[in-house]
CSV table of C-alpha atoms in Angstrom, one decimal:
chain,number,residue,atom,x,y,z
C,223,MET,CA,26.6,-2.2,12.2
C,224,SER,CA,28.6,0.6,14.0
C,225,THR,CA,29.6,2.2,10.7
C,226,ILE,CA,26.0,2.2,9.5
C,227,ASN,CA,24.0,5.4,9.9
C,228,LYS,CA,20.6,3.7,10.6
C,229,THR,CA,18.8,7.1,11.0
C,230,GLN,CA,19.8,8.4,7.6
C,231,LEU,CA,19.0,5.0,5.9
C,232,PHE,CA,15.6,5.0,7.6
C,233,THR,CA,15.0,8.6,6.5
C,234,ALA,CA,16.0,7.9,2.9
C,235,SER,CA,13.7,4.9,2.9
C,236,CYS,CA,10.8,7.0,4.2
C,237,ILE,CA,11.3,9.6,1.4
C,238,ALA,CA,11.3,6.8,-1.2
C,239,LEU,CA,8.0,5.5,0.3
C,240,VAL,CA,6.6,9.1,0.0
C,241,VAL,CA,7.2,8.9,-3.7
C,242,THR,CA,5.4,5.5,-3.9
C,243,ALA,CA,2.5,7.0,-2.0
C,244,MET,CA,2.3,10.1,-4.1
C,245,THR,CA,2.0,8.0,-7.2
C,246,PHE,CA,-1.2,6.5,-5.8
C,247,ALA,CA,-2.7,9.7,-4.5
C,248,ILE,CA,-2.0,11.9,-7.6
C,249,ARG,CA,-3.2,9.1,-9.9
C,250,ALA,CA,-6.4,8.9,-7.9
C,251,GLY,CA,-6.7,12.7,-8.2
C,252,ILE,CA,-6.2,12.9,-11.9
C,253,LEU,CA,-8.3,9.8,-13.0
C,254,ALA,CA,-11.2,12.0,-14.1
C,255,GLN,CA,-8.9,14.3,-16.1
C,256,LEU,CA,-7.2,11.3,-17.8
C,257,GLY,CA,-10.6,9.8,-18.6
C,258,THR,CA,-11.8,13.0,-20.2
C,259,GLU,CA,-8.6,13.9,-22.1
C,260,PHE,CA,-8.1,10.4,-23.5
C,261,ARG,CA,-11.8,9.4,-23.7
C,262,LEU,CA,-11.3,6.4,-21.4
C,263,SER,CA,-14.1,4.4,-19.6
C,264,ASP,CA,-13.8,3.5,-15.9
C,265,THR,CA,-13.0,0.0,-17.0
C,266,GLN,CA,-10.0,1.3,-19.1
C,267,LEU,CA,-8.9,3.5,-16.2
C,268,GLY,CA,-9.1,0.4,-14.0
C,269,PHE,CA,-6.6,-1.3,-16.4
C,270,VAL,CA,-4.3,1.7,-16.2
C,271,ASN,CA,-4.5,1.6,-12.4
C,272,SER,CA,-3.9,-2.2,-12.4
C,273,MET,CA,-0.5,-1.7,-14.1
C,274,ALA,CA,0.8,0.0,-10.9
C,275,PHE,CA,-0.4,-3.0,-8.9
C,276,TRP,CA,0.9,-5.6,-11.3
C,277,GLY,CA,4.3,-3.9,-11.7
C,278,PHE,CA,4.7,-4.0,-7.9
C,279,PRO,CA,4.6,-7.8,-7.5
C,280,ILE,CA,6.9,-8.3,-10.5
C,281,ALA,CA,9.4,-6.1,-8.7
C,282,THR,CA,8.9,-7.7,-5.3
C,283,ILE,CA,9.3,-11.2,-6.7
C,284,PHE,CA,12.5,-10.1,-8.5
C,285,GLY,CA,13.8,-8.1,-5.6
C,286,GLY,CA,13.0,-10.8,-3.1
C,287,LEU,CA,14.9,-13.4,-5.1
C,288,VAL,CA,18.0,-11.2,-5.7
C,289,TYR,CA,18.0,-9.3,-2.4
C,290,ASN,CA,20.6,-11.7,-0.8
C,291,SER,CA,23.0,-11.3,-3.8
C,292,LEU,CA,22.4,-7.7,-4.9
C,293,GLY,CA,21.6,-6.1,-1.5
C,294,PRO,CA,19.3,-3.2,-0.8
C,295,ARG,CA,21.6,-0.5,-2.3
C,296,LYS,CA,21.4,-1.9,-5.9
C,297,LEU,CA,17.7,-2.5,-5.6
C,298,MET,CA,17.2,1.1,-4.6
C,299,ILE,CA,19.2,2.2,-7.7
C,300,ILE,CA,16.8,0.1,-9.8
C,301,ALA,CA,13.9,1.8,-8.0
C,302,PHE,CA,15.3,5.3,-8.6
C,303,ILE,CA,15.8,4.7,-12.4
C,304,SER,CA,12.4,3.1,-12.7
C,305,HIS,CA,10.7,6.0,-10.9
C,306,LEU,CA,12.3,8.5,-13.2
C,307,ALA,CA,11.4,6.5,-16.3
C,308,GLY,CA,7.8,6.0,-15.2
C,309,LEU,CA,7.2,9.6,-14.3
C,310,LEU,CA,8.7,11.0,-17.5
C,311,LEU,CA,6.8,8.5,-19.7
C,312,THR,CA,3.6,9.4,-18.0
C,313,ILE,CA,4.1,13.1,-18.6
C,314,PHE,CA,4.6,12.5,-22.3
C,315,ALA,CA,1.9,9.7,-22.7
C,316,SER,CA,-0.4,10.3,-25.6
C,317,GLY,CA,-3.1,7.7,-24.9
C,318,PHE,CA,-4.2,4.5,-23.3
C,319,TRP,CA,-1.2,2.4,-24.2
C,320,GLY,CA,1.3,5.1,-23.1
C,321,LEU,CA,-0.4,5.3,-19.7
C,322,LEU,CA,-0.3,1.5,-19.4
C,323,ILE,CA,3.4,1.3,-20.0
C,324,SER,CA,4.4,4.3,-17.9
C,325,THR,CA,2.3,3.1,-15.0
C,326,LEU,CA,3.9,-0.3,-15.2
C,327,PHE,CA,7.3,1.3,-14.7
C,328,ILE,CA,6.0,3.3,-11.7
C,329,GLY,CA,4.5,0.1,-10.2
C,330,PHE,CA,7.9,-1.7,-10.7
C,331,ALA,CA,9.7,1.2,-9.0
C,332,ASN,CA,7.2,1.1,-6.0
C,333,GLY,CA,7.7,-2.6,-5.6
C,334,SER,CA,11.5,-2.2,-5.7
C,335,VAL,CA,11.3,0.3,-2.9
C,336,GLU,CA,9.4,-2.2,-0.7
C,337,ALA,CA,11.6,-5.1,-1.7
C,338,ALA,CA,14.7,-3.2,-0.6
C,339,CYS,CA,13.5,-1.2,2.4
C,340,ASN,CA,11.3,-3.7,4.3
C,341,PRO,CA,14.1,-6.2,4.9
C,342,LEU,CA,16.6,-3.4,5.4
C,343,ILE,CA,14.6,-2.1,8.3
C,344,ALA,CA,13.9,-5.5,9.7
C,345,ASP,CA,17.7,-6.1,9.6
C,346,MET,CA,18.6,-2.8,11.3
C,347,TYR,CA,15.8,-2.9,13.9
C,348,THR,CA,15.6,-6.7,14.5
C,349,LYS,CA,14.4,-6.4,18.1
C,350,ASN,CA,11.4,-4.1,17.2
C,351,ARG,CA,10.5,-5.1,13.7
C,352,THR,CA,6.8,-4.6,13.4
C,353,THR,CA,6.9,-1.3,15.3
C,354,MET,CA,9.6,0.1,13.1
C,355,LEU,CA,8.0,-1.2,9.9
C,356,ASN,CA,4.8,0.6,11.0
C,357,LYS,CA,6.9,3.8,11.5
C,358,PHE,CA,8.4,3.3,8.1
C,359,HIS,CA,4.9,2.8,6.6
C,360,VAL,CA,3.8,6.0,8.3
C,361,TRP,CA,5.0,7.6,5.0
C,362,PHE,CA,2.7,5.7,2.7
C,363,PRO,CA,-0.4,7.4,4.2
C,364,GLY,CA,1.8,10.4,4.9
C,365,GLY,CA,2.8,10.6,1.2
C,366,ILE,CA,-0.8,10.1,0.2
C,367,VAL,CA,-1.8,13.2,2.3
C,368,ILE,CA,0.9,15.2,0.5
C,369,GLY,CA,-0.1,13.9,-2.9
C,370,ALA,CA,-3.8,14.3,-2.3
C,371,LEU,CA,-3.6,17.9,-1.1
C,372,ALA,CA,-1.1,18.8,-3.8
C,373,SER,CA,-3.4,17.2,-6.4
C,374,LYS,CA,-6.5,19.1,-5.1
C,375,PHE,CA,-4.7,22.4,-4.9
C,376,MET,CA,-3.2,22.1,-8.4
C,377,THR,CA,-6.5,20.9,-9.9
C,378,ASP,CA,-8.4,23.8,-8.2
C,379,ILE,CA,-6.0,26.3,-9.8
C,380,ASN,CA,-6.3,24.6,-13.2
C,381,LEU,CA,-2.8,23.2,-13.3
C,382,GLY,CA,-2.7,20.2,-15.6
C,383,TRP,CA,-2.2,16.6,-14.7
C,384,GLN,CA,1.3,16.6,-16.3
C,385,LEU,CA,2.5,19.1,-13.7
C,386,GLN,CA,1.1,17.0,-10.9
C,387,ILE,CA,3.1,14.0,-12.2
C,388,ALA,CA,6.2,16.2,-12.5
C,389,LEU,CA,5.9,17.3,-8.9
C,390,MET,CA,7.0,13.8,-7.9
C,391,LEU,CA,10.3,14.2,-9.6
C,392,ILE,CA,11.5,16.3,-6.6
C,393,PRO,CA,11.4,13.7,-3.8
C,394,THR,CA,12.5,11.1,-6.3
C,395,LEU,CA,15.8,13.0,-6.9
C,396,LEU,CA,16.1,13.6,-3.2
C,397,TYR,CA,16.0,9.9,-2.1
C,398,GLY,CA,18.3,9.0,-5.1
C,399,VAL,CA,21.0,11.4,-3.9
C,400,MET,CA,20.7,10.2,-0.3
C,401,PHE,CA,21.0,6.5,-1.0
C,402,PHE,CA,23.9,6.9,-3.3
C,403,LYS,CA,26.0,8.4,-0.4
C,404,LEU,CA,25.1,5.9,2.3
C,405,THR,CA,26.7,2.6,3.5
C,406,PHE,CA,24.3,-0.3,3.9
C,407,PRO,CA,24.3,-3.2,6.4
C,408,LYS,CA,25.1,-6.7,5.2
C,409,ASN,CA,22.1,-8.9,6.2
C,410,GLU,CA,23.3,-9.4,9.8
C,411,ASN,CA,19.9,-10.2,11.3
C,412,ILE,CA,17.9,-11.8,8.6
C,413,VAL,CA,18.2,-15.3,7.0
C,414,SER,CA,20.1,-14.7,3.7
C,415,ASP,CA,20.1,-18.3,2.3
C,416,THR,CA,17.7,-18.1,-0.6
C,417,SER,CA,17.1,-21.8,-0.7
C,418,VAL,CA,16.0,-21.7,2.9
C,419,ASN,CA,13.9,-18.6,2.1
C,420,ILE,CA,12.1,-20.4,-0.7
C,421,LYS,CA,11.5,-23.5,1.3
C,422,ASN,CA,9.7,-21.4,4.0
C,423,LEU,CA,7.3,-19.9,1.4
C,424,PHE,CA,5.5,-23.3,1.2
C,425,THR,CA,4.6,-23.6,4.8
C,426,PRO,CA,0.9,-23.5,5.8
C,427,LEU,CA,1.3,-20.3,7.8
C,428,PHE,CA,3.0,-18.4,5.0
C,429,VAL,CA,0.3,-19.5,2.4
C,430,PHE,CA,-2.4,-18.5,4.9
C,431,ILE,CA,-0.8,-15.0,5.4
C,432,ALA,CA,-0.3,-14.5,1.7
C,433,ILE,CA,-4.0,-15.2,1.1
C,434,CYS,CA,-5.0,-12.8,3.9
C,435,MET,CA,-2.7,-10.1,2.4
C,436,THR,CA,-4.6,-10.3,-0.9
C,437,LEU,CA,-7.7,-9.3,1.1
C,438,THR,CA,-6.2,-6.6,3.3
C,439,ALA,CA,-4.5,-4.9,0.4
C,440,THR,CA,-7.6,-4.8,-1.7
C,441,THR,CA,-9.7,-3.6,1.2
C,442,GLU,CA,-7.3,-0.7,1.8
C,443,LEU,CA,-6.0,0.2,-1.7
C,444,GLY,CA,-9.0,-0.8,-3.7
C,445,THR,CA,-11.0,1.7,-1.8
C,446,GLN,CA,-8.4,4.5,-1.7
C,447,GLN,CA,-7.5,4.3,-5.4
C,448,TRP,CA,-11.1,4.9,-6.5
C,449,VAL,CA,-12.1,7.4,-3.9
C,450,GLU,CA,-12.6,10.2,-6.4
C,451,ARG,CA,-14.8,8.2,-8.6
C,452,ILE,CA,-16.7,6.4,-5.8
C,453,LEU,CA,-17.3,9.4,-3.5
C,454,GLY,CA,-17.3,12.2,-6.1
C,455,SER,CA,-21.1,12.7,-5.8
C,456,SER,CA,-21.6,11.9,-2.2
C,457,GLY,CA,-21.6,15.5,-1.1
C,458,ALA,CA,-18.1,15.3,0.4
C,459,SER,CA,-14.7,16.2,-1.2
C,460,PRO,CA,-13.0,13.0,-2.2
C,461,MET,CA,-9.5,14.4,-2.1
C,462,LEU,CA,-10.1,15.9,1.4
C,463,ILE,CA,-11.5,12.5,2.5
C,464,LEU,CA,-8.4,10.8,1.1
C,465,ALA,CA,-6.1,13.3,2.9
C,466,MET,CA,-8.0,12.9,6.2
C,467,VAL,CA,-8.1,9.1,6.1
C,468,THR,CA,-4.4,8.8,5.3
C,469,GLY,CA,-3.4,11.5,7.8
C,470,LEU,CA,-5.1,9.5,10.5
C,471,MET,CA,-3.4,6.4,9.3
C,472,ALA,CA,0.0,8.1,9.5
C,473,VAL,CA,-0.6,9.2,13.1
C,474,GLY,CA,-1.8,5.7,14.0
C,475,ARG,CA,1.2,4.0,12.5
C,476,TYR,CA,3.6,6.4,14.1
C,477,PHE,CA,2.3,5.4,17.6
C,478,ALA,CA,1.7,1.8,16.7
C,479,GLY,CA,4.3,0.4,19.2
C,480,PRO,CA,2.2,0.4,22.3
C,481,VAL,CA,-0.9,-1.0,20.4
C,482,ILE,CA,1.2,-3.9,18.9
C,483,HIS,CA,2.8,-4.8,22.2
C,484,LYS,CA,-0.5,-4.6,24.0
C,485,LEU,CA,-2.7,-6.6,21.5
C,486,ASN,CA,0.0,-8.7,19.7
C,487,PRO,CA,0.1,-8.5,15.9
C,488,THR,CA,-2.7,-11.1,15.6
C,489,GLY,CA,-5.0,-9.0,17.8
C,490,VAL,CA,-4.2,-5.9,15.9
C,491,LEU,CA,-5.1,-7.6,12.6
C,492,TRP,CA,-8.4,-9.1,13.9
C,493,PHE,CA,-9.7,-5.9,15.5
C,494,SER,CA,-8.7,-4.0,12.3
C,495,SER,CA,-10.7,-6.3,10.1
C,496,ILE,CA,-13.8,-5.8,12.3
C,497,ILE,CA,-13.6,-2.0,12.2
C,498,ALA,CA,-12.8,-1.9,8.5
C,499,THR,CA,-15.9,-4.0,7.7
C,500,ILE,CA,-18.2,-1.7,9.8
C,501,ALA,CA,-16.6,1.4,8.2
C,502,ILE,CA,-17.0,0.3,4.5
C,503,TYR,CA,-20.6,-0.8,5.2
C,504,LEU,CA,-21.4,2.6,6.7
C,505,MET,CA,-19.6,4.4,3.8
C,506,SER,CA,-21.7,2.5,1.3
C,507,ASN,CA,-24.9,4.1,2.8
C,508,ALA,CA,-23.5,7.5,3.8
C,509,THR,CA,-23.9,10.9,2.2
C,510,GLY,CA,-22.8,14.4,3.3
C,511,SER,CA,-21.2,14.7,6.7
C,512,MET,CA,-21.7,10.9,7.5
C,513,VAL,CA,-19.1,10.2,4.7
C,514,TYR,CA,-16.5,11.9,6.9
C,515,ILE,CA,-17.4,9.9,10.0
C,516,SER,CA,-17.4,6.5,8.2
C,517,ALA,CA,-14.1,7.5,6.6
C,518,ILE,CA,-12.5,8.1,10.0
C,519,LEU,CA,-13.6,4.6,11.0
C,520,PHE,CA,-12.1,3.3,7.7
C,521,ALA,CA,-8.8,4.9,8.5
C,522,ILE,CA,-8.7,3.2,11.9
C,523,GLY,CA,-9.6,-0.1,10.3
C,524,VAL,CA,-7.0,-0.2,7.6
C,525,MET,CA,-4.1,1.8,9.2
C,526,TYR,CA,-2.2,-1.2,10.6
C,527,PHE,CA,-3.0,-3.8,7.9
C,528,TRP,CA,0.0,-3.5,5.5
C,529,PRO,CA,3.0,-3.0,7.9
C,530,THR,CA,1.7,-5.4,10.4
C,531,MET,CA,1.3,-8.1,7.8
C,532,ILE,CA,4.9,-7.5,6.6
C,533,GLY,CA,6.0,-7.5,10.3
C,534,PHE,CA,4.1,-10.7,11.0
C,535,VAL,CA,6.1,-12.5,8.3
C,536,SER,CA,9.4,-11.1,9.5
C,537,GLU,CA,8.7,-12.1,13.1
C,538,TYR,CA,6.7,-15.3,12.8
C,539,ILE,CA,8.2,-16.8,9.6
C,540,PRO,CA,11.8,-15.4,10.0
C,541,LYS,CA,13.4,-18.1,7.8
C,542,SER,CA,11.5,-16.8,4.8
C,543,GLY,CA,13.9,-13.8,5.0
C,544,ALA,CA,13.7,-10.8,2.6
C,545,LEU,CA,12.0,-13.0,0.1
C,546,GLY,CA,9.0,-13.7,2.4
C,547,MET,CA,8.4,-10.1,3.1
C,548,SER,CA,8.6,-9.2,-0.6
C,549,ILE,CA,6.3,-12.1,-1.8
C,550,VAL,CA,3.6,-11.2,0.8
C,551,GLY,CA,3.7,-7.5,-0.3
C,552,GLY,CA,3.7,-8.6,-3.9
C,553,ALA,CA,0.7,-10.9,-3.3
C,554,GLY,CA,-1.3,-7.9,-1.9
C,555,MET,CA,-0.5,-5.7,-4.8
C,556,PHE,CA,-1.1,-8.4,-7.4
C,557,ALA,CA,-4.6,-9.1,-6.0
C,558,THR,CA,-5.4,-5.4,-5.9
C,559,GLY,CA,-4.3,-5.2,-9.5
C,560,ILE,CA,-6.6,-8.0,-10.5
C,561,TRP,CA,-9.5,-6.2,-8.8
C,562,GLN,CA,-8.9,-2.8,-10.3
C,563,PRO,CA,-10.7,-3.4,-13.6
C,564,VAL,CA,-13.4,-5.3,-11.7
C,565,ILE,CA,-14.0,-2.3,-9.5
C,566,GLY,CA,-14.1,-0.1,-12.5
C,567,SER,CA,-16.6,-2.4,-14.2
C,568,TRP,CA,-18.8,-2.4,-11.1
C,569,LEU,CA,-19.0,1.4,-11.4
C,570,ASP,CA,-19.7,1.3,-15.1
C,571,THR,CA,-22.4,-1.3,-14.7
C,572,GLU,CA,-24.2,0.3,-11.7
C,573,ARG,CA,-24.1,3.7,-13.3
C,574,ALA,CA,-25.6,2.3,-16.5
C,575,LYS,CA,-28.4,0.6,-14.5
C,576,ALA,CA,-29.1,3.8,-12.6
C,577,LEU,CA,-29.2,6.0,-15.7
C,578,SER,CA,-31.5,3.5,-17.5
C,579,SER,CA,-33.9,3.7,-14.6
C,580,GLY,CA,-34.3,7.4,-15.2
C,581,MET,CA,-32.0,8.8,-12.5
C,582,SER,CA,-30.1,12.0,-13.0
C,583,PRO,CA,-26.3,11.7,-13.8
C,584,GLU,CA,-25.4,13.0,-10.4
C,585,SER,CA,-27.7,10.6,-8.6
C,586,ALA,CA,-26.5,7.7,-10.8
C,587,GLU,CA,-22.9,8.4,-9.8
C,588,LEU,CA,-23.8,8.3,-6.1
C,589,VAL,CA,-25.7,5.0,-6.5
C,590,ALA,CA,-22.9,3.5,-8.4
C,591,GLY,CA,-20.3,4.5,-5.8
C,592,GLN,CA,-22.4,3.2,-2.9
C,593,ALA,CA,-23.1,-0.1,-4.7
C,594,THR,CA,-19.4,-0.6,-5.4
C,595,LEU,CA,-18.5,-0.1,-1.8
C,596,GLY,CA,-21.2,-2.6,-0.9
C,597,ASN,CA,-19.3,-5.1,-3.0
C,598,ILE,CA,-15.9,-4.2,-1.5
C,599,VAL,CA,-17.2,-4.8,2.1
C,600,PHE,CA,-17.0,-8.6,1.5
C,601,PHE,CA,-13.2,-8.4,1.6
C,602,PRO,CA,-12.8,-7.3,5.2
C,603,LEU,CA,-15.9,-9.4,6.2
C,604,LEU,CA,-13.9,-12.6,5.2
C,605,LEU,CA,-10.9,-11.3,7.0
C,606,ILE,CA,-12.8,-11.3,10.3
C,607,LEU,CA,-13.0,-15.0,10.1
C,608,LEU,CA,-9.5,-15.6,8.9
C,609,PHE,CA,-7.8,-13.3,11.5
C,610,ALA,CA,-9.9,-14.8,14.3
C,611,ILE,CA,-8.2,-18.1,13.5
C,612,LEU,CA,-4.8,-16.4,14.0
C,613,PHE,CA,-5.9,-14.7,17.1
C,614,PHE,CA,-7.2,-17.8,18.9
C,615,THR,CA,-4.0,-19.7,18.0
C,616,ARG,CA,-1.6,-16.9,19.0
C,617,LYS,CA,-0.1,-18.7,22.0
C,618,LYS,CA,1.0,-21.6,19.8
C,619,LEU,CA,2.4,-19.1,17.2
C,620,GLU,CA,4.6,-17.3,19.9
C,621,SER,CA,7.1,-20.2,20.0
C,622,ARG,CA,8.3,-19.4,16.5
C,623,ARG,CA,8.4,-15.6,16.9
C,624,VAL,CA,11.7,-13.6,16.8
C,625,PRO,CA,12.1,-12.1,20.3
C,626,GLN,CA,10.9,-8.5,20.4
C,627,SER,CA,11.5,-5.7,22.9
C,628,ASP,CA,9.3,-2.9,24.0
C,629,HIS,CA,11.6,-0.2,22.8
C,630,GLU,CA,13.2,0.9,19.6
C,631,LYS,CA,16.8,-0.3,19.4
């Protein structure tokens, strides 16, 4: 690994993740514009959103299966081409089907980034996997901050949604150029026998974690992707809330090392589920300034979910290799994709009920958003029970864990 520039590879990976995050944030910011321009219902917008979440697991399953043979460099080339295609097709979309296809490409690109970069980082930083994966995943909320603020600014000055999509071409070209120039490691610290990887996908612990991932991902991303529609009438600025939440998440992930070493990944996951449940419940009843307070709690609750789940698989189920990390990530996005149209239909149904009862349109939007959050709260509520099982069996789990140090190496 002496000829490998780990710092530059890590930086390029972070920029690629910024693009992934910006696609989520800007799509959340332009949903209302897309609905108006193409006359789409929230249920139809939910299907558009779901394409990003379904494209992701397709890519992670594919990437996980071929990682050992293709390697991270070729997977990142696939990600780069797919990002370019998805962004350009979105800009020139003319309706519902064009948005579906282009968003599927973007989802596939996002999944390819995760399929390549998660095992790459676990390989390079094998003694501090969960901490470095948290530092890598700083740039998902970090990218959402960038995307959310950019979307709000561009919307406020009446720049169209096409220009907001085009903005993402800049970091896409940047990470593409960087990766093409770098030398990659050759799977020195992860199990690269695909048959062994597949066998370890069918262990009870892996299946358990995959189920938990479907709930953690939907708790985090299901809420964030609909923030503009859910909180638009709450008396708070949805895009500012999204930027605030994800900014706090980025800071938390950057300084995750001491928290993870103190509480153990199982403790981090359990306490996160408790805080996330409280936060979403409060948010479902909040208006005005209380929305910001509950949103801060939400950020604390979900900030460690995704990277710690990936890190858990890498550390506690190491024989699953790159495939295990990719499949768990794919399971999370697949589940979130399934729930996108459902969340959209909850909004449509609750809004219709409120309007039929004689409420004003603005009040109906508020009631619909709060009722939808009231449904989402059951995801982290179930996680409290599931992660408690992990936490109270943590001593037994330590025997299978890849040894970790307290410092980045």
